[in-house]
Tab-separated table of C-alpha atoms and ligand atoms in Angstrom:
chain	number	residue	atom	x	y	z
A	1	MET	CA	94.693	84.928	135.078
A	2	ASN	CA	92.301	82.228	133.990
A	3	ILE	CA	92.601	80.454	130.616
A	4	LYS	CA	90.432	82.939	128.745
A	5	GLU	CA	92.357	85.919	130.121
A	6	SER	CA	95.706	84.293	129.379
A	7	LEU	CA	94.619	83.520	125.839
A	8	ASN	CA	93.466	87.082	125.239
A	9	ASN	CA	96.672	88.359	126.776
A	10	ILE	CA	98.781	86.368	124.285
A	11	LYS	CA	96.536	87.365	121.373
A	12	SER	CA	96.919	91.041	122.273
A	13	GLN	CA	100.689	90.659	121.890
A	14	ILE	CA	100.780	89.068	118.446
A	15	PRO	CA	100.002	90.436	114.982
A	16	GLU	CA	96.866	89.100	113.340
A	17	LYS	CA	98.801	87.288	110.615
A	18	VAL	CA	100.518	85.105	113.209
A	19	ALA	CA	98.625	81.884	113.922
A	20	LEU	CA	98.385	80.801	117.543
A	21	VAL	CA	98.529	77.070	118.281
A	22	ALA	CA	97.266	76.487	121.821
A	23	VAL	CA	99.452	73.650	123.105
A	24	SER	CA	97.159	71.600	125.319
A	25	LYS	CA	99.218	68.448	125.896
A	26	THR	CA	98.584	66.804	129.297
A	27	LYS	CA	95.678	69.177	130.002
A	28	PRO	CA	92.107	67.917	130.568
A	29	VAL	CA	89.340	68.466	128.016
A	30	SER	CA	87.657	70.900	130.443
A	31	ASP	CA	90.678	73.218	130.096
A	32	LEU	CA	90.620	72.934	126.311
A	33	MET	CA	86.904	73.726	126.329
A	34	GLU	CA	87.607	76.925	128.244
A	35	ALA	CA	89.952	77.989	125.470
A	36	TYR	CA	87.468	76.811	122.838
A	37	ASN	CA	84.678	78.854	124.396
A	38	ALA	CA	86.988	81.867	124.351
A	39	GLY	CA	87.262	81.432	120.581
A	40	GLN	CA	90.388	79.279	120.198
A	41	ARG	CA	90.183	76.738	117.362
A	42	ILE	CA	93.754	75.540	116.811
A	43	PHE	CA	95.084	73.078	119.383
A	44	GLY	CA	98.483	71.388	119.478
A	45	GLU	CA	99.223	68.012	121.046
A	46	ASN	CA	102.422	65.985	121.161
A	47	LYS	CA	101.018	62.473	121.611
A	48	ILE	CA	98.893	60.935	118.888
A	49	GLN	CA	96.702	58.826	121.194
A	50	GLU	CA	95.949	61.761	123.491
A	51	MET	CA	95.089	63.955	120.499
A	52	ALA	CA	92.800	61.274	119.041
A	53	ASP	CA	90.968	60.882	122.376
A	54	LYS	CA	90.447	64.635	122.641
A	55	TYR	CA	89.337	64.816	119.017
A	56	GLU	CA	86.610	62.243	119.749
A	57	GLU	CA	85.317	64.216	122.717
A	58	MET	CA	85.480	67.747	121.409
A	59	PRO	CA	83.673	69.913	118.811
A	60	LYS	CA	84.505	69.045	115.237
A	61	ASP	CA	85.467	72.522	114.031
A	62	ILE	CA	88.752	72.299	115.927
A	63	LYS	CA	91.972	72.196	113.924
A	64	TRP	CA	94.275	69.617	115.471
A	65	HIS	CA	98.026	70.079	115.070
A	66	MET	CA	100.492	67.301	115.899
A	67	ILE	CA	103.529	69.165	117.223
A	68	GLY	CA	105.522	66.296	118.747
A	69	HIS	CA	107.815	63.640	117.402
A	70	VAL	CA	105.785	61.234	115.261
A	71	GLN	CA	106.169	57.461	115.434
A	72	ARG	CA	105.466	55.916	112.071
A	73	ASN	CA	103.311	53.075	113.424
A	74	LYS	CA	100.919	55.592	115.009
A	75	VAL	CA	100.324	57.833	112.001
A	76	LYS	CA	97.193	55.863	111.132
A	77	TYR	CA	95.429	56.974	114.326
A	78	MET	CA	95.392	60.654	113.312
A	79	THR	CA	95.299	60.642	109.522
A	80	GLU	CA	91.551	61.054	109.283
A	81	PHE	CA	91.366	64.319	111.218
A	82	VAL	CA	94.772	65.951	111.703
A	83	THR	CA	95.105	69.446	110.160
A	84	LEU	CA	98.871	69.894	110.296
A	85	ILE	CA	101.787	67.666	111.303
A	86	HIS	CA	104.685	69.870	112.457
A	87	GLY	CA	107.433	67.377	113.203
A	88	VAL	CA	108.165	65.605	109.930
A	89	ASP	CA	111.862	64.850	109.718
A	90	SER	CA	112.363	61.963	107.302
A	91	PHE	CA	111.237	60.660	103.943
A	92	LYS	CA	110.204	57.382	105.574
A	93	LEU	CA	107.753	59.190	107.826
A	94	LEU	CA	106.441	61.302	104.974
A	95	ASN	CA	105.942	58.170	102.906
A	96	GLU	CA	103.896	56.578	105.699
A	97	ILE	CA	101.742	59.711	106.109
A	98	ASN	CA	101.171	59.690	102.352
A	99	LYS	CA	100.190	56.019	102.411
A	100	GLN	CA	97.671	56.513	105.208
A	101	ALA	CA	96.298	59.736	103.695
A	102	LEU	CA	95.626	57.906	100.446
A	103	LYS	CA	93.370	55.482	102.341
A	104	TYR	CA	91.247	58.406	103.516
A	105	ASN	CA	91.465	60.182	100.166
A	106	ARG	CA	93.019	63.195	101.905
A	107	VAL	CA	95.963	65.489	101.365
A	108	VAL	CA	97.640	65.927	104.758
A	109	ASN	CA	99.582	69.141	105.319
A	110	CYS	CA	102.997	68.765	106.936
A	111	LEU	CA	105.891	70.936	108.072
A	112	LEU	CA	109.469	69.762	107.788
A	113	GLN	CA	111.216	70.018	111.127
A	114	ILE	CA	114.606	71.643	110.736
A	115	LYS	CA	117.283	71.154	113.361
A	116	ILE	CA	118.218	74.636	114.533
A	117	ALA	CA	119.296	73.924	118.124
A	118	GLU	CA	122.791	72.987	119.150
A	119	GLU	CA	121.491	70.390	121.581
A	120	ASP	CA	121.752	66.794	120.384
A	121	SER	CA	118.368	65.880	121.804
A	122	LYS	CA	116.311	67.927	119.354
A	123	PHE	CA	114.893	66.205	116.313
A	124	GLY	CA	115.010	67.639	112.852
A	125	MET	CA	116.713	67.647	109.483
A	126	SER	CA	119.600	69.750	108.251
A	127	THR	CA	118.820	72.370	105.611
A	128	GLN	CA	120.744	70.300	103.101
A	129	ASP	CA	118.792	67.107	103.857
A	130	ALA	CA	115.510	69.002	103.579
A	131	LYS	CA	116.526	70.389	100.215
A	132	GLU	CA	117.594	66.991	98.913
A	133	LEU	CA	114.312	65.481	100.060
A	134	LEU	CA	112.250	68.177	98.347
A	135	ILE	CA	114.031	67.921	95.004
A	136	SER	CA	114.053	64.115	94.912
A	137	GLU	CA	112.018	62.101	92.429
A	138	GLU	CA	110.513	59.964	95.216
A	139	PHE	CA	109.134	63.071	96.880
A	140	LYS	CA	107.321	64.206	93.743
A	141	LYS	CA	105.364	60.951	93.748
A	142	LEU	CA	103.757	61.702	97.119
A	143	LYS	CA	100.406	63.102	96.087
A	144	ASN	CA	98.588	62.781	99.421
A	145	ILE	CA	100.856	65.033	101.459
A	146	LYS	CA	101.755	68.658	101.089
A	147	ILE	CA	104.684	70.460	102.685
A	148	THR	CA	103.327	73.860	103.678
A	149	GLY	CA	106.219	75.152	105.757
A	150	LEU	CA	109.000	74.568	108.254
A	151	MET	CA	109.127	74.071	112.001
A	152	GLY	CA	111.955	74.518	114.462
A	153	MET	CA	112.734	74.399	118.159
A	154	ALA	CA	115.434	76.555	119.678
A	155	THR	CA	117.819	75.396	122.377
A	156	PHE	CA	116.381	75.487	125.904
A	157	THR	CA	118.520	78.304	127.297
A	158	ASP	CA	118.318	81.766	128.873
A	159	ASP	CA	120.747	83.040	126.253
A	160	SER	CA	118.420	85.021	124.014
A	161	ASN	CA	121.252	85.763	121.595
A	162	GLN	CA	121.647	82.081	120.907
A	163	VAL	CA	117.893	81.585	120.540
A	164	GLU	CA	117.774	84.517	118.143
A	165	GLN	CA	120.552	83.030	116.003
A	166	GLU	CA	118.682	79.736	115.861
A	167	PHE	CA	115.392	81.369	114.873
A	168	LYS	CA	117.199	83.337	112.189
A	169	LYS	CA	118.628	80.091	110.887
A	170	LEU	CA	115.126	78.712	110.351
A	171	LYS	CA	114.088	81.890	108.539
A	172	THR	CA	117.169	81.674	106.295
A	173	THR	CA	116.408	78.033	105.521
A	174	PHE	CA	112.820	79.001	104.713
A	175	ASP	CA	113.954	81.787	102.355
A	176	ASP	CA	116.386	79.373	100.743
A	177	LEU	CA	113.773	76.663	100.103
A	178	LYS	CA	110.775	78.880	99.363
A	179	PRO	CA	111.502	79.274	95.621
A	180	LEU	CA	110.998	75.515	95.162
A	181	GLN	CA	107.484	75.396	93.803
A	182	LEU	CA	106.196	71.870	93.457
A	183	ALA	CA	102.690	70.451	93.325
A	184	ASN	CA	103.155	69.067	96.849
A	185	CYS	CA	105.370	71.773	98.340
A	186	GLU	CA	104.426	75.403	98.834
A	187	LEU	CA	106.177	76.955	101.780
A	188	GLU	CA	104.071	79.502	103.671
A	189	ILE	CA	104.393	78.629	107.353
A	190	ILE	CA	107.287	79.208	109.731
A	191	SER	CA	106.355	77.481	112.993
A	192	MET	CA	108.646	78.706	115.775
A	193	GLY	CA	108.282	80.282	119.191
A	194	MET	CA	106.803	78.979	122.457
A	195	SER	CA	105.705	80.589	125.753
A	196	GLY	CA	109.124	81.913	126.640
A	197	ASP	CA	110.281	83.144	123.276
A	198	PHE	CA	107.347	83.787	120.934
A	199	LYS	CA	107.955	87.539	120.683
A	200	LEU	CA	111.538	87.004	119.628
A	201	ALA	CA	110.392	84.313	117.204
A	202	ILE	CA	107.897	86.669	115.577
A	203	ASP	CA	110.585	89.352	115.262
A	204	CYS	CA	112.679	86.720	113.463
A	205	GLY	CA	109.904	85.862	110.986
A	206	SER	CA	107.640	83.325	112.672
A	207	ASN	CA	104.021	83.297	111.510
A	208	MET	CA	102.879	80.364	113.677
A	209	ILE	CA	103.626	80.134	117.389
A	210	ARG	CA	103.034	77.168	119.689
A	211	VAL	CA	102.120	78.351	123.172
A	212	GLY	CA	101.221	76.041	126.047
A	213	SER	CA	102.069	76.987	129.614
A	214	SER	CA	101.359	80.702	129.154
A	215	ILE	CA	97.768	79.787	128.291
A	216	PHE	CA	97.016	76.679	130.352
A	217	GLY	CA	99.504	77.045	133.206
A	218	ALA	CA	102.526	74.904	134.051
A	219	ARG	CA	102.404	71.208	133.225
A	220	ASN	CA	103.254	68.499	135.786
B	301	LIG	C1	105.192	71.681	124.693
B	301	LIG	C2	105.578	72.267	123.395
B	301	LIG	C3	105.351	73.621	123.128
B	301	LIG	C4	104.774	74.602	124.125
B	301	LIG	O1	105.669	74.879	125.155
B	301	LIG	P1	105.344	76.014	126.258
B	301	LIG	O2	106.692	76.399	126.753
B	301	LIG	O3	104.495	75.375	127.292
B	301	LIG	O4	104.664	77.143	125.574
B	301	LIG	C5	105.684	74.095	121.863
B	301	LIG	N1	106.211	73.295	120.921
B	301	LIG	C6	106.436	71.976	121.147
B	301	LIG	C7	107.010	71.152	120.055
B	301	LIG	C8	106.140	71.421	122.393
B	301	LIG	O5	106.365	70.125	122.593
């Protein structure tokens, strides 16, 4: 299957209310343009510099999502154009995004990354830390960011039972935090599910999936 066929194949498997982020990290602009010409408008990258370079080159109606771990000193390179930052896992980072967004007179939408995997290597906050952040006085002062949902990554394993438990944990955390209605926090998005597990993720409540290799082919 070429990129267009792969994209349509994924789209045929997901409900309309589920947003598809085409994860294009490491892939050349020509590949992204194939997806763009097939109608795709949301692209996910995990390196800020690479995303900024692609943003410069590509049509301006694309919605760019930063899905990777964010280094605070690089936030400034994406603040002007980024649509959604998925991997926010500390107040310090949120504070920096807010500071940069203020310079551009923007409100930047962010997802809090929740640690759902057992593996130590995965980034993310505990449910408790997320809750404490959201109810804190310092958080209320951040007027140039908005938390619009949660993101999670399951353990890299063939054990679908374990992955299912982890996805359900993110959904439970979402349901737990959703009643918090603040000017800068309205939870709508649950970002979970990748090429290997997006169907399971949707069954567990995901409404935003991040799919790379099933669209663009394996990465080197
Ligand atoms: C690379 C990546 C994906 C996509 O992974 P595939 O298995 O290629 O679909 C999704 N989410 C994050 C955070 C990633 O870094």
